[in-house]
Amino acid sequence: MKALIYIVLAIFASSFLAHAQFEGEYYDGASMIRLTIVDADTSVIAHKAGFRGDGSNYIGFILNGADTSITQRSSRCADGSSYVIFLLAGSDTSINYMQSSRRSDGSAYVVFLLAGSDTSINYMQSSRSGDGHSSIVFDTLFKYALETPVNLRASLIEQHKIVLEWDDVAGVDNYKLFRSLVPEGPYLLVYTGLNNEYSDAGEHLKSFTNYYYRIIAENTSGNSALSDILQVKTLPELHSIALTTGWNMISTYVEAENAAMEEVFSEIKSSTVIVKNNVGQIYYPEFEINDIGDWNVLHGYQVYMSQNETLSIVGMKIMPELQPITLNSGWNIISYLRDNPMNIEIALASLVSENNLIIAKDNFGNVFYPAFEINMIGDMLPGQGYQIYILESTQLLYPKN
């Protein structure tokens, strides 16, 4: 008679399955199960998990050196070991492609057979099956080693910084904090440590953007469940553009929260005479004419003012290296998408290298004429728009800030 099989079942909530197409650790919210069987011919000491394109997850258990086989979805490795793979189809409690059932408390369990064994494990209890085979039944009702972290909150919010805090958990050895752009994930691991405070800061955070956070606690016994989701919206960027009496040629590196021309110019409407885009469409506030519609952050605009004003645009800051500007042959009024000055010869280098740029002009009549090595403009400036003449249609991509 074979030795009695002992089973150790540790269930980790919210399966932390890596997505290879991203950097870092990503988690998709299903369950990972670790199973260890010792003192038997079949010793399960390793596991592997993965993510399927249909949204389900799979877990493989390796039976090293076993002389018995799993009767369902089983195979044998080249080294003589056997393994079984079953699917968790997008649910914490639903197991497919194996004999499974649901308990009255909402948990699920799965049964698979070890042929040729004389013991049966049933919810941590062993017995012999009538046909001489042994079965293992384990419960997927989650049992967590620690309390779930609560009161996850943002104590500081800026354009590119979020300071997060949470209540400490007794007995914790480590916290893991995750961030996502959407509440359903995938979630990126952004912090591992014992402190119950973390400053998520840097250019990876965009202004005026929603971010979603969750956290778990860990110690040597296991982990907690994932915390509730915290949604945090970074502060908007403010771009103030000085307008002088008469004609101005302007642009912005901020995508307006409300891009309608009426909203963009609402605070200086009484001083705004007319706004024109590159194709001759106009916004004429006095007569409530708006042929332009919405402000396009990739375009420059000509604005005629009756007096000096400051135009304030609030919204999300653009990453210039990710925003190609489409240029048509002939004249274009372009936006300058960087948040700091750059010499026009460098900023428009891609157009110059292709011998595609004939001339560029600023609002003051200064020109950049590359064929004759004339550069009266010098630096392109945030807030300014520029007229350029292009031989052939192309795209302009500015260097990053």
mmCIF file of C-alpha atoms in Angstrom:
data_model
loop_
_atom_site.group_PDB
_atom_site.id
_atom_site.type_symbol
_atom_site.label_atom_id
_atom_site.label_comp_id
_atom_site.label_asym_id
_atom_site.label_seq_id
_atom_site.Cartn_x
_atom_site.Cartn_y
_atom_site.Cartn_z
ATOM 1 C CA MET A 1 0.000 0.000 0.000
ATOM 2 C CA LYS A 2 1.298 3.399 -0.892
ATOM 3 C CA ALA A 3 2.125 5.900 1.814
ATOM 4 C CA LEU A 4 -0.627 8.248 2.789
ATOM 5 C CA ILE A 5 -0.682 11.315 0.550
ATOM 6 C CA TYR A 6 -0.640 14.656 2.280
ATOM 7 C CA ILE A 7 -1.821 17.702 0.489
ATOM 8 C CA VAL A 8 -0.963 21.286 1.250
ATOM 9 C CA LEU A 9 -3.187 23.718 -0.495
ATOM 10 C CA ALA A 10 -2.344 27.419 -0.575
ATOM 11 C CA ILE A 11 -4.644 29.615 -2.561
ATOM 12 C CA PHE A 12 -3.565 33.040 -3.700
ATOM 13 C CA ALA A 13 -6.359 35.428 -4.632
ATOM 14 C CA SER A 14 -6.366 37.412 -7.802
ATOM 15 C CA SER A 15 -4.061 35.366 -9.976
ATOM 16 C CA PHE A 16 -0.914 37.248 -10.566
ATOM 17 C CA LEU A 17 -0.216 36.054 -14.127
ATOM 18 C CA ALA A 18 2.522 37.806 -16.091
ATOM 19 C CA HIS A 19 1.794 39.367 -19.476
ATOM 20 C CA ALA A 20 4.967 39.034 -21.508
ATOM 21 C CA GLN A 21 4.163 41.987 -23.734
ATOM 22 C CA PHE A 22 4.628 44.456 -20.866
ATOM 23 C CA GLU A 23 7.566 45.299 -18.676
ATOM 24 C CA GLY A 24 7.155 44.545 -15.000
ATOM 25 C CA GLU A 25 4.645 42.350 -13.214
ATOM 26 C CA TYR A 26 1.050 42.518 -14.356
ATOM 27 C CA TYR A 27 -1.933 40.933 -12.677
ATOM 28 C CA ASP A 28 -5.271 40.073 -14.240
ATOM 29 C CA GLY A 29 -7.551 39.230 -11.332
ATOM 30 C CA ALA A 30 -8.036 35.434 -11.569
ATOM 31 C CA SER A 31 -6.754 32.884 -9.022
ATOM 32 C CA MET A 32 -3.456 31.051 -8.739
ATOM 33 C CA ILE A 33 -3.383 27.765 -6.824
ATOM 34 C CA ARG A 34 -0.231 26.200 -5.407
ATOM 35 C CA LEU A 35 -0.451 22.489 -4.622
ATOM 36 C CA THR A 36 2.167 20.345 -2.873
ATOM 37 C CA ILE A 37 1.901 16.573 -2.358
ATOM 38 C CA VAL A 38 4.647 14.900 -0.305
ATOM 39 C CA ASP A 39 5.488 11.401 0.989
ATOM 40 C CA ALA A 40 3.992 9.726 -2.059
ATOM 41 C CA ASP A 41 5.060 8.345 -5.408
ATOM 42 C CA THR A 42 3.575 11.479 -6.933
ATOM 43 C CA SER A 43 5.201 14.594 -5.559
ATOM 44 C CA VAL A 44 3.944 17.916 -6.915
ATOM 45 C CA ILE A 45 6.609 20.490 -6.123
ATOM 46 C CA ALA A 46 6.408 22.962 -8.985
ATOM 47 C CA HIS A 47 3.777 25.038 -10.687
ATOM 48 C CA LYS A 48 3.533 27.338 -13.637
ATOM 49 C CA ALA A 49 0.846 29.770 -14.729
ATOM 50 C CA GLY A 50 0.048 31.721 -17.855
ATOM 51 C CA PHE A 51 -2.501 33.895 -19.596
ATOM 52 C CA ARG A 52 -4.575 32.840 -22.619
ATOM 53 C CA GLY A 53 -5.807 35.118 -25.380
ATOM 54 C CA ASP A 54 -9.460 34.307 -24.653
ATOM 55 C CA GLY A 55 -9.177 35.812 -21.173
ATOM 56 C CA SER A 56 -8.818 32.517 -19.300
ATOM 57 C CA ASN A 57 -5.776 31.392 -17.334
ATOM 58 C CA TYR A 58 -4.088 28.056 -17.051
ATOM 59 C CA ILE A 59 -2.078 26.436 -14.300
ATOM 60 C CA GLY A 60 0.252 23.494 -14.846
ATOM 61 C CA PHE A 61 1.247 21.132 -12.035
ATOM 62 C CA ILE A 62 4.363 19.016 -12.491
ATOM 63 C CA LEU A 63 4.434 15.505 -10.982
ATOM 64 C CA ASN A 64 8.156 14.771 -10.752
ATOM 65 C CA GLY A 65 9.194 11.168 -11.235
ATOM 66 C CA ALA A 66 5.697 9.789 -10.697
ATOM 67 C CA ASP A 67 4.767 6.212 -11.607
ATOM 68 C CA THR A 68 1.099 7.092 -11.834
ATOM 69 C CA SER A 69 -0.669 9.420 -14.203
ATOM 70 C CA ILE A 70 -3.399 12.025 -14.118
ATOM 71 C CA THR A 71 -6.332 10.594 -16.003
ATOM 72 C CA GLN A 72 -7.680 13.840 -17.438
ATOM 73 C CA ARG A 73 -5.687 16.179 -19.706
ATOM 74 C CA SER A 74 -2.438 14.498 -18.674
ATOM 75 C CA SER A 75 0.847 13.990 -20.469
ATOM 76 C CA ARG A 76 4.367 12.826 -19.721
ATOM 77 C CA CYS A 77 7.478 15.004 -19.942
ATOM 78 C CA ALA A 78 10.709 13.910 -21.584
ATOM 79 C CA ASP A 79 12.307 13.437 -18.159
ATOM 80 C CA GLY A 80 9.674 10.893 -17.185
ATOM 81 C CA SER A 81 7.506 13.189 -15.086
ATOM 82 C CA SER A 82 3.850 13.762 -15.831
ATOM 83 C CA TYR A 83 1.739 16.876 -15.679
ATOM 84 C CA VAL A 84 -1.840 18.071 -15.839
ATOM 85 C CA ILE A 85 -3.193 21.382 -17.086
ATOM 86 C CA PHE A 86 -6.647 22.757 -16.368
ATOM 87 C CA LEU A 87 -8.251 26.107 -17.092
ATOM 88 C CA LEU A 88 -9.710 28.820 -14.890
ATOM 89 C CA ALA A 89 -11.973 30.544 -17.389
ATOM 90 C CA GLY A 90 -11.915 34.172 -16.321
ATOM 91 C CA SER A 91 -13.435 33.500 -12.897
ATOM 92 C CA ASP A 92 -12.163 32.950 -9.400
ATOM 93 C CA THR A 93 -14.564 30.072 -8.833
ATOM 94 C CA SER A 94 -15.175 28.424 -12.220
ATOM 95 C CA ILE A 95 -12.905 25.579 -13.341
ATOM 96 C CA ASN A 96 -13.344 24.103 -16.807
ATOM 97 C CA TYR A 97 -12.065 21.033 -18.611
ATOM 98 C CA MET A 98 -11.974 19.021 -15.400
ATOM 99 C CA GLN A 99 -14.658 17.464 -13.247
ATOM 100 C CA SER A 100 -15.870 20.427 -11.191
ATOM 101 C CA SER A 101 -18.767 21.609 -9.109
ATOM 102 C CA ARG A 102 -19.943 24.598 -7.090
ATOM 103 C CA ARG A 103 -20.514 24.623 -3.344
ATOM 104 C CA SER A 104 -23.427 26.276 -1.596
ATOM 105 C CA ASP A 105 -21.110 28.966 -0.224
ATOM 106 C CA GLY A 106 -20.170 30.033 -3.756
ATOM 107 C CA SER A 107 -16.750 28.391 -3.913
ATOM 108 C CA ALA A 108 -15.804 25.780 -6.481
ATOM 109 C CA TYR A 109 -13.822 22.580 -6.329
ATOM 110 C CA VAL A 110 -12.184 20.279 -8.833
ATOM 111 C CA VAL A 111 -11.515 16.534 -8.670
ATOM 112 C CA PHE A 112 -8.821 14.633 -10.518
ATOM 113 C CA LEU A 113 -7.682 11.016 -10.116
ATOM 114 C CA LEU A 114 -4.283 9.477 -9.449
ATOM 115 C CA ALA A 115 -4.668 6.038 -11.025
ATOM 116 C CA GLY A 116 -3.102 3.154 -9.144
ATOM 117 C CA SER A 117 -2.995 4.889 -5.773
ATOM 118 C CA ASP A 118 -4.954 3.647 -2.768
ATOM 119 C CA THR A 119 -5.658 6.898 -0.933
ATOM 120 C CA SER A 120 -8.149 9.668 -1.423
ATOM 121 C CA ILE A 121 -7.819 13.252 -0.205
ATOM 122 C CA ASN A 122 -11.145 14.987 0.248
ATOM 123 C CA TYR A 123 -10.986 18.483 1.753
ATOM 124 C CA MET A 124 -7.865 17.588 3.715
ATOM 125 C CA GLN A 125 -9.301 14.154 4.614
ATOM 126 C CA SER A 126 -8.040 10.898 3.059
ATOM 127 C CA SER A 127 -9.968 7.751 2.205
ATOM 128 C CA ARG A 128 -9.857 4.880 -0.219
ATOM 129 C CA SER A 129 -12.032 4.847 -3.308
ATOM 130 C CA GLY A 130 -14.037 1.753 -4.011
ATOM 131 C CA ASP A 131 -12.333 1.129 -7.356
ATOM 132 C CA GLY A 132 -8.845 1.203 -5.820
ATOM 133 C CA HIS A 133 -7.978 4.585 -7.255
ATOM 134 C CA SER A 134 -7.264 7.685 -5.196
ATOM 135 C CA SER A 135 -8.805 11.074 -5.718
ATOM 136 C CA ILE A 136 -7.777 14.537 -4.628
ATOM 137 C CA VAL A 137 -10.430 17.159 -4.106
ATOM 138 C CA PHE A 138 -9.398 20.710 -3.258
ATOM 139 C CA ASP A 139 -11.442 23.757 -2.544
ATOM 140 C CA THR A 140 -10.932 27.070 -4.369
ATOM 141 C CA LEU A 141 -12.580 29.100 -1.633
ATOM 142 C CA PHE A 142 -9.906 31.680 -0.883
ATOM 143 C CA LYS A 143 -8.228 31.612 2.507
ATOM 144 C CA TYR A 144 -5.945 34.577 3.063
ATOM 145 C CA ALA A 145 -3.009 34.742 5.449
ATOM 146 C CA LEU A 146 -3.448 38.467 6.214
ATOM 147 C CA GLU A 147 -6.150 41.086 6.512
ATOM 148 C CA THR A 148 -6.826 43.052 3.348
ATOM 149 C CA PRO A 149 -5.212 46.522 3.393
ATOM 150 C CA VAL A 150 -7.878 49.223 3.778
ATOM 151 C CA ASN A 151 -8.161 52.974 3.416
ATOM 152 C CA LEU A 152 -5.902 53.204 0.387
ATOM 153 C CA ARG A 153 -5.861 56.945 -0.305
ATOM 154 C CA ALA A 154 -3.973 59.754 -2.061
ATOM 155 C CA SER A 155 -2.476 62.258 0.375
ATOM 156 C CA LEU A 156 -0.957 64.419 -2.391
ATOM 157 C CA ILE A 157 -1.942 64.862 -6.030
ATOM 158 C CA GLU A 158 0.017 66.907 -8.584
ATOM 159 C CA GLN A 159 0.392 66.860 -12.365
ATOM 160 C CA HIS A 160 3.087 64.175 -12.291
ATOM 161 C CA LYS A 161 3.009 62.947 -8.708
ATOM 162 C CA ILE A 162 0.636 60.931 -6.510
ATOM 163 C CA VAL A 163 1.514 60.137 -2.894
ATOM 164 C CA LEU A 164 -0.393 57.080 -1.659
ATOM 165 C CA GLU A 165 -0.983 55.887 1.899
ATOM 166 C CA TRP A 166 -2.881 52.996 3.470
ATOM 167 C CA ASP A 167 -3.590 51.619 6.933
ATOM 168 C CA ASP A 168 -0.919 49.278 8.255
ATOM 169 C CA VAL A 169 -1.712 45.530 8.413
ATOM 170 C CA ALA A 170 -0.674 43.530 11.475
ATOM 171 C CA GLY A 171 1.944 40.859 10.763
ATOM 172 C CA VAL A 172 2.880 42.161 7.328
ATOM 173 C CA ASP A 173 6.372 41.606 5.933
ATOM 174 C CA ASN A 174 5.812 43.289 2.590
ATOM 175 C CA TYR A 175 3.308 45.308 0.572
ATOM 176 C CA LYS A 176 2.811 45.228 -3.188
ATOM 177 C CA LEU A 177 1.169 48.212 -4.879
ATOM 178 C CA PHE A 178 -0.196 48.029 -8.418
ATOM 179 C CA ARG A 179 -1.252 50.693 -10.932
ATOM 180 C CA SER A 180 -3.412 50.564 -14.063
ATOM 181 C CA LEU A 181 -4.871 52.953 -16.624
ATOM 182 C CA VAL A 182 -8.223 51.158 -16.492
ATOM 183 C CA PRO A 183 -10.040 49.678 -13.482
ATOM 184 C CA GLU A 184 -10.207 46.174 -14.957
ATOM 185 C CA GLY A 185 -6.434 46.043 -15.445
ATOM 186 C CA PRO A 186 -3.883 44.775 -16.284
ATOM 187 C CA TYR A 187 -2.110 46.167 -13.199
ATOM 188 C CA LEU A 188 1.591 47.010 -13.103
ATOM 189 C CA LEU A 189 3.615 46.372 -9.951
ATOM 190 C CA VAL A 190 4.987 49.795 -8.966
ATOM 191 C CA TYR A 191 6.101 49.310 -5.360
ATOM 192 C CA THR A 192 7.308 46.517 -3.092
ATOM 193 C CA GLY A 193 8.269 47.298 0.502
ATOM 194 C CA LEU A 194 7.286 47.510 4.147
ATOM 195 C CA ASN A 195 6.374 51.218 4.315
ATOM 196 C CA ASN A 196 2.671 51.988 4.086
ATOM 197 C CA GLU A 197 3.336 55.086 1.985
ATOM 198 C CA TYR A 198 4.592 55.414 -1.586
ATOM 199 C CA SER A 199 5.261 58.391 -3.870
ATOM 200 C CA ASP A 200 4.405 57.536 -7.471
ATOM 201 C CA ALA A 201 6.137 60.342 -9.349
ATOM 202 C CA GLY A 202 7.721 61.000 -12.724
ATOM 203 C CA GLU A 203 7.014 61.641 -16.379
ATOM 204 C CA HIS A 204 5.268 58.264 -16.639
ATOM 205 C CA LEU A 205 2.314 60.004 -14.959
ATOM 206 C CA LYS A 206 0.453 62.315 -17.302
ATOM 207 C CA SER A 207 -1.401 65.393 -16.176
ATOM 208 C CA PHE A 208 -5.204 65.301 -15.979
ATOM 209 C CA THR A 209 -5.293 61.513 -16.294
ATOM 210 C CA ASN A 210 -7.081 58.807 -14.286
ATOM 211 C CA TYR A 211 -4.968 56.147 -12.583
ATOM 212 C CA TYR A 212 -6.190 53.113 -10.644
ATOM 213 C CA TYR A 213 -4.387 51.497 -7.696
ATOM 214 C CA ARG A 214 -4.717 48.268 -5.666
ATOM 215 C CA ILE A 215 -2.538 46.780 -2.935
ATOM 216 C CA ILE A 216 -1.911 43.461 -1.189
ATOM 217 C CA ALA A 217 -0.077 42.542 2.019
ATOM 218 C CA GLU A 218 2.309 39.592 2.268
ATOM 219 C CA ASN A 219 4.245 37.593 4.849
ATOM 220 C CA THR A 220 5.885 34.167 4.984
ATOM 221 C CA SER A 221 2.485 32.503 5.479
ATOM 222 C CA GLY A 222 0.888 33.966 2.364
ATOM 223 C CA ASN A 223 -0.866 37.118 1.289
ATOM 224 C CA SER A 224 -4.038 39.138 1.662
ATOM 225 C CA ALA A 225 -6.776 39.717 -0.861
ATOM 226 C CA LEU A 226 -6.410 42.666 -3.182
ATOM 227 C CA SER A 227 -7.668 45.933 -1.742
ATOM 228 C CA ASP A 228 -10.512 47.929 -3.199
ATOM 229 C CA ILE A 229 -9.609 49.958 -6.291
ATOM 230 C CA LEU A 230 -8.564 53.574 -5.725
ATOM 231 C CA GLN A 231 -9.102 56.004 -8.599
ATOM 232 C CA VAL A 232 -6.889 59.095 -8.675
ATOM 233 C CA LYS A 233 -6.886 61.855 -11.294
ATOM 234 C CA THR A 234 -3.739 63.913 -11.641
ATOM 235 C CA LEU A 235 -4.041 67.689 -11.699
ATOM 236 C CA PRO A 236 -4.434 69.416 -15.057
ATOM 237 C CA GLU A 237 -1.650 71.343 -16.757
ATOM 238 C CA LEU A 238 -2.098 75.117 -17.095
ATOM 239 C CA HIS A 239 -0.583 76.852 -20.131
ATOM 240 C CA SER A 240 -0.797 80.650 -20.090
ATOM 241 C CA ILE A 241 -0.286 82.313 -23.473
ATOM 242 C CA ALA A 242 0.340 86.069 -23.686
ATOM 243 C CA LEU A 243 -1.734 87.781 -26.393
ATOM 244 C CA THR A 244 -0.997 91.330 -27.565
ATOM 245 C CA THR A 245 -3.257 93.839 -29.289
ATOM 246 C CA GLY A 246 -3.503 92.985 -32.980
ATOM 247 C CA TRP A 247 -2.533 89.734 -34.670
ATOM 248 C CA ASN A 248 -0.996 86.813 -32.768
ATOM 249 C CA MET A 249 0.052 83.385 -34.054
ATOM 250 C CA ILE A 250 -0.291 80.913 -31.200
ATOM 251 C CA SER A 251 -0.334 77.240 -30.219
ATOM 252 C CA THR A 252 -0.255 75.145 -27.050
ATOM 253 C CA TYR A 253 1.270 71.927 -25.704
ATOM 254 C CA VAL A 254 -1.850 71.243 -23.589
ATOM 255 C CA GLU A 255 -4.860 69.308 -24.842
ATOM 256 C CA ALA A 256 -7.768 71.355 -23.521
ATOM 257 C CA GLU A 257 -10.233 69.758 -21.102
ATOM 258 C CA ASN A 258 -13.055 71.338 -23.085
ATOM 259 C CA ALA A 259 -11.751 72.016 -26.593
ATOM 260 C CA ALA A 260 -14.729 73.956 -28.027
ATOM 261 C CA MET A 261 -13.521 77.370 -29.199
ATOM 262 C CA GLU A 262 -16.265 79.043 -27.174
ATOM 263 C CA GLU A 263 -14.899 77.411 -24.001
ATOM 264 C CA VAL A 264 -11.215 77.960 -24.777
ATOM 265 C CA PHE A 265 -11.737 81.726 -25.234
ATOM 266 C CA SER A 266 -14.595 82.125 -22.734
ATOM 267 C CA GLU A 267 -12.592 84.185 -20.196
ATOM 268 C CA ILE A 268 -11.301 86.648 -22.830
ATOM 269 C CA LYS A 269 -14.263 86.539 -25.212
ATOM 270 C CA SER A 270 -14.896 90.300 -25.055
ATOM 271 C CA SER A 271 -11.334 91.042 -26.220
ATOM 272 C CA THR A 272 -11.162 88.335 -28.899
ATOM 273 C CA VAL A 273 -12.071 89.762 -32.311
ATOM 274 C CA ILE A 274 -11.442 86.758 -34.573
ATOM 275 C CA VAL A 275 -9.581 83.431 -34.650
ATOM 276 C CA LYS A 276 -8.479 81.774 -37.909
ATOM 277 C CA ASN A 277 -6.992 78.366 -38.690
ATOM 278 C CA ASN A 278 -4.778 77.289 -41.592
ATOM 279 C CA VAL A 279 -7.670 76.564 -43.986
ATOM 280 C CA GLY A 280 -9.468 79.865 -43.408
ATOM 281 C CA GLN A 281 -12.146 78.705 -41.000
ATOM 282 C CA ILE A 282 -12.985 81.285 -38.323
ATOM 283 C CA TYR A 283 -14.274 81.735 -34.811
ATOM 284 C CA TYR A 284 -16.001 85.152 -34.565
ATOM 285 C CA PRO A 285 -17.339 85.467 -30.977
ATOM 286 C CA GLU A 286 -19.172 88.783 -31.469
ATOM 287 C CA PHE A 287 -21.447 87.188 -34.074
ATOM 288 C CA GLU A 288 -21.373 83.700 -32.486
ATOM 289 C CA ILE A 289 -19.776 82.189 -35.591
ATOM 290 C CA ASN A 290 -17.634 79.093 -35.062
ATOM 291 C CA ASP A 291 -16.579 77.337 -38.259
ATOM 292 C CA ILE A 292 -13.524 75.835 -36.536
ATOM 293 C CA GLY A 293 -15.391 73.834 -33.901
ATOM 294 C CA ASP A 294 -12.809 72.498 -31.439
ATOM 295 C CA TRP A 295 -9.252 73.617 -30.802
ATOM 296 C CA ASN A 296 -6.814 71.089 -32.316
ATOM 297 C CA VAL A 297 -3.623 70.892 -30.263
ATOM 298 C CA LEU A 298 -1.639 69.972 -33.407
ATOM 299 C CA HIS A 299 -2.614 73.204 -35.181
ATOM 300 C CA GLY A 300 -1.500 76.786 -34.839
ATOM 301 C CA TYR A 301 -4.016 79.662 -34.919
ATOM 302 C CA GLN A 302 -4.043 83.346 -35.839
ATOM 303 C CA VAL A 303 -5.845 85.447 -33.227
ATOM 304 C CA TYR A 304 -6.732 89.148 -33.472
ATOM 305 C CA MET A 305 -7.144 90.871 -30.095
ATOM 306 C CA SER A 306 -8.624 94.267 -29.260
ATOM 307 C CA GLN A 307 -6.360 94.505 -26.187
ATOM 308 C CA ASN A 308 -3.631 92.604 -24.369
ATOM 309 C CA GLU A 309 -4.861 89.429 -22.646
ATOM 310 C CA THR A 310 -3.667 86.073 -21.315
ATOM 311 C CA LEU A 311 -5.204 82.917 -22.731
ATOM 312 C CA SER A 312 -5.244 80.096 -20.165
ATOM 313 C CA ILE A 313 -5.591 76.533 -21.451
ATOM 314 C CA VAL A 314 -6.199 73.767 -18.900
ATOM 315 C CA GLY A 315 -5.922 70.068 -19.644
ATOM 316 C CA MET A 316 -3.476 67.242 -20.340
ATOM 317 C CA LYS A 317 0.105 67.953 -21.297
ATOM 318 C CA ILE A 318 1.136 66.525 -24.663
ATOM 319 C CA MET A 319 4.174 64.270 -25.102
ATOM 320 C CA PRO A 320 5.606 65.799 -28.306
ATOM 321 C CA GLU A 321 7.579 62.733 -29.356
ATOM 322 C CA LEU A 322 4.295 60.772 -29.526
ATOM 323 C CA GLN A 323 2.252 63.327 -31.498
ATOM 324 C CA PRO A 324 3.117 63.479 -35.221
ATOM 325 C CA ILE A 325 1.824 66.589 -36.997
ATOM 326 C CA THR A 326 0.505 66.004 -40.519
ATOM 327 C CA LEU A 327 1.727 68.636 -42.988
ATOM 328 C CA ASN A 328 0.238 69.316 -46.399
ATOM 329 C CA SER A 329 2.231 70.603 -49.334
ATOM 330 C CA GLY A 330 2.143 74.404 -49.314
ATOM 331 C CA TRP A 331 1.527 76.631 -46.306
ATOM 332 C CA ASN A 332 0.770 75.219 -42.852
ATOM 333 C CA ILE A 333 0.284 76.889 -39.469
ATOM 334 C CA ILE A 334 1.802 74.457 -37.000
ATOM 335 C CA SER A 335 1.791 74.063 -33.264
ATOM 336 C CA TYR A 336 4.945 73.939 -31.167
ATOM 337 C CA LEU A 337 4.328 70.980 -28.839
ATOM 338 C CA ARG A 338 7.375 71.176 -26.581
ATOM 339 C CA ASP A 339 7.168 72.861 -23.167
ATOM 340 C CA ASN A 340 10.579 74.539 -23.505
ATOM 341 C CA PRO A 341 12.441 76.441 -26.238
ATOM 342 C CA MET A 342 14.491 74.703 -28.925
ATOM 343 C CA ASN A 343 16.439 76.111 -31.851
ATOM 344 C CA ILE A 344 14.298 75.850 -34.950
ATOM 345 C CA GLU A 345 17.112 74.188 -36.889
ATOM 346 C CA ILE A 346 16.997 71.268 -34.434
ATOM 347 C CA ALA A 347 13.231 71.219 -33.914
ATOM 348 C CA LEU A 348 12.557 71.032 -37.682
ATOM 349 C CA ALA A 349 15.674 69.015 -38.545
ATOM 350 C CA SER A 350 13.669 66.135 -40.052
ATOM 351 C CA LEU A 351 12.080 68.497 -42.580
ATOM 352 C CA VAL A 352 15.391 70.178 -43.399
ATOM 353 C CA SER A 353 17.218 66.878 -43.913
ATOM 354 C CA GLU A 354 14.631 65.879 -46.513
ATOM 355 C CA ASN A 355 14.991 69.236 -48.304
ATOM 356 C CA ASN A 356 11.239 69.559 -47.795
ATOM 357 C CA LEU A 357 11.109 72.817 -45.827
ATOM 358 C CA ILE A 358 11.297 75.978 -47.950
ATOM 359 C CA ILE A 359 10.672 78.614 -45.297
ATOM 360 C CA ALA A 360 9.321 79.081 -41.776
ATOM 361 C CA LYS A 361 7.963 82.361 -40.328
ATOM 362 C CA ASP A 362 6.988 83.482 -36.841
ATOM 363 C CA ASN A 363 4.372 86.067 -35.801
ATOM 364 C CA PHE A 364 6.910 88.905 -35.968
ATOM 365 C CA GLY A 365 8.010 88.297 -39.546
ATOM 366 C CA ASN A 366 11.274 86.557 -38.663
ATOM 367 C CA VAL A 367 12.184 83.763 -41.070
ATOM 368 C CA PHE A 368 14.094 80.511 -41.106
ATOM 369 C CA TYR A 369 15.341 79.891 -44.666
ATOM 370 C CA PRO A 370 17.477 76.711 -44.576
ATOM 371 C CA ALA A 371 18.560 76.781 -48.241
ATOM 372 C CA PHE A 372 20.314 80.113 -47.610
ATOM 373 C CA GLU A 373 21.305 79.299 -44.005
ATOM 374 C CA ILE A 374 19.198 82.182 -42.718
ATOM 375 C CA ASN A 375 17.838 81.793 -39.179
ATOM 376 C CA MET A 376 16.260 84.952 -37.791
ATOM 377 C CA ILE A 377 13.858 83.016 -35.549
ATOM 378 C CA GLY A 378 16.404 81.294 -33.334
ATOM 379 C CA ASP A 379 14.433 79.303 -30.760
ATOM 380 C CA MET A 380 10.891 78.061 -31.253
ATOM 381 C CA LEU A 381 8.906 79.071 -28.157
ATOM 382 C CA PRO A 382 6.043 77.415 -26.248
ATOM 383 C CA GLY A 383 2.762 79.206 -26.946
ATOM 384 C CA GLN A 384 3.834 80.421 -30.391
ATOM 385 C CA GLY A 385 2.517 79.181 -33.717
ATOM 386 C CA TYR A 386 4.597 79.084 -36.909
ATOM 387 C CA GLN A 387 3.896 79.226 -40.624
ATOM 388 C CA ILE A 388 5.916 76.835 -42.748
ATOM 389 C CA TYR A 389 5.959 76.122 -46.466
ATOM 390 C CA ILE A 390 6.405 72.430 -47.402
ATOM 391 C CA LEU A 391 7.134 70.984 -50.848
ATOM 392 C CA GLU A 392 5.571 67.551 -50.235
ATOM 393 C CA SER A 393 3.096 66.248 -47.670
ATOM 394 C CA THR A 394 4.825 64.685 -44.693
ATOM 395 C CA GLN A 395 4.770 64.439 -40.901
ATOM 396 C CA LEU A 396 6.650 66.425 -38.273
ATOM 397 C CA LEU A 397 7.663 64.829 -34.988
ATOM 398 C CA TYR A 398 9.290 67.037 -32.362
ATOM 399 C CA PRO A 399 12.006 65.780 -29.996
ATOM 400 C CA LYS A 400 10.770 65.017 -26.492
ATOM 401 C CA ASN A 401 10.872 67.650 -23.779
#
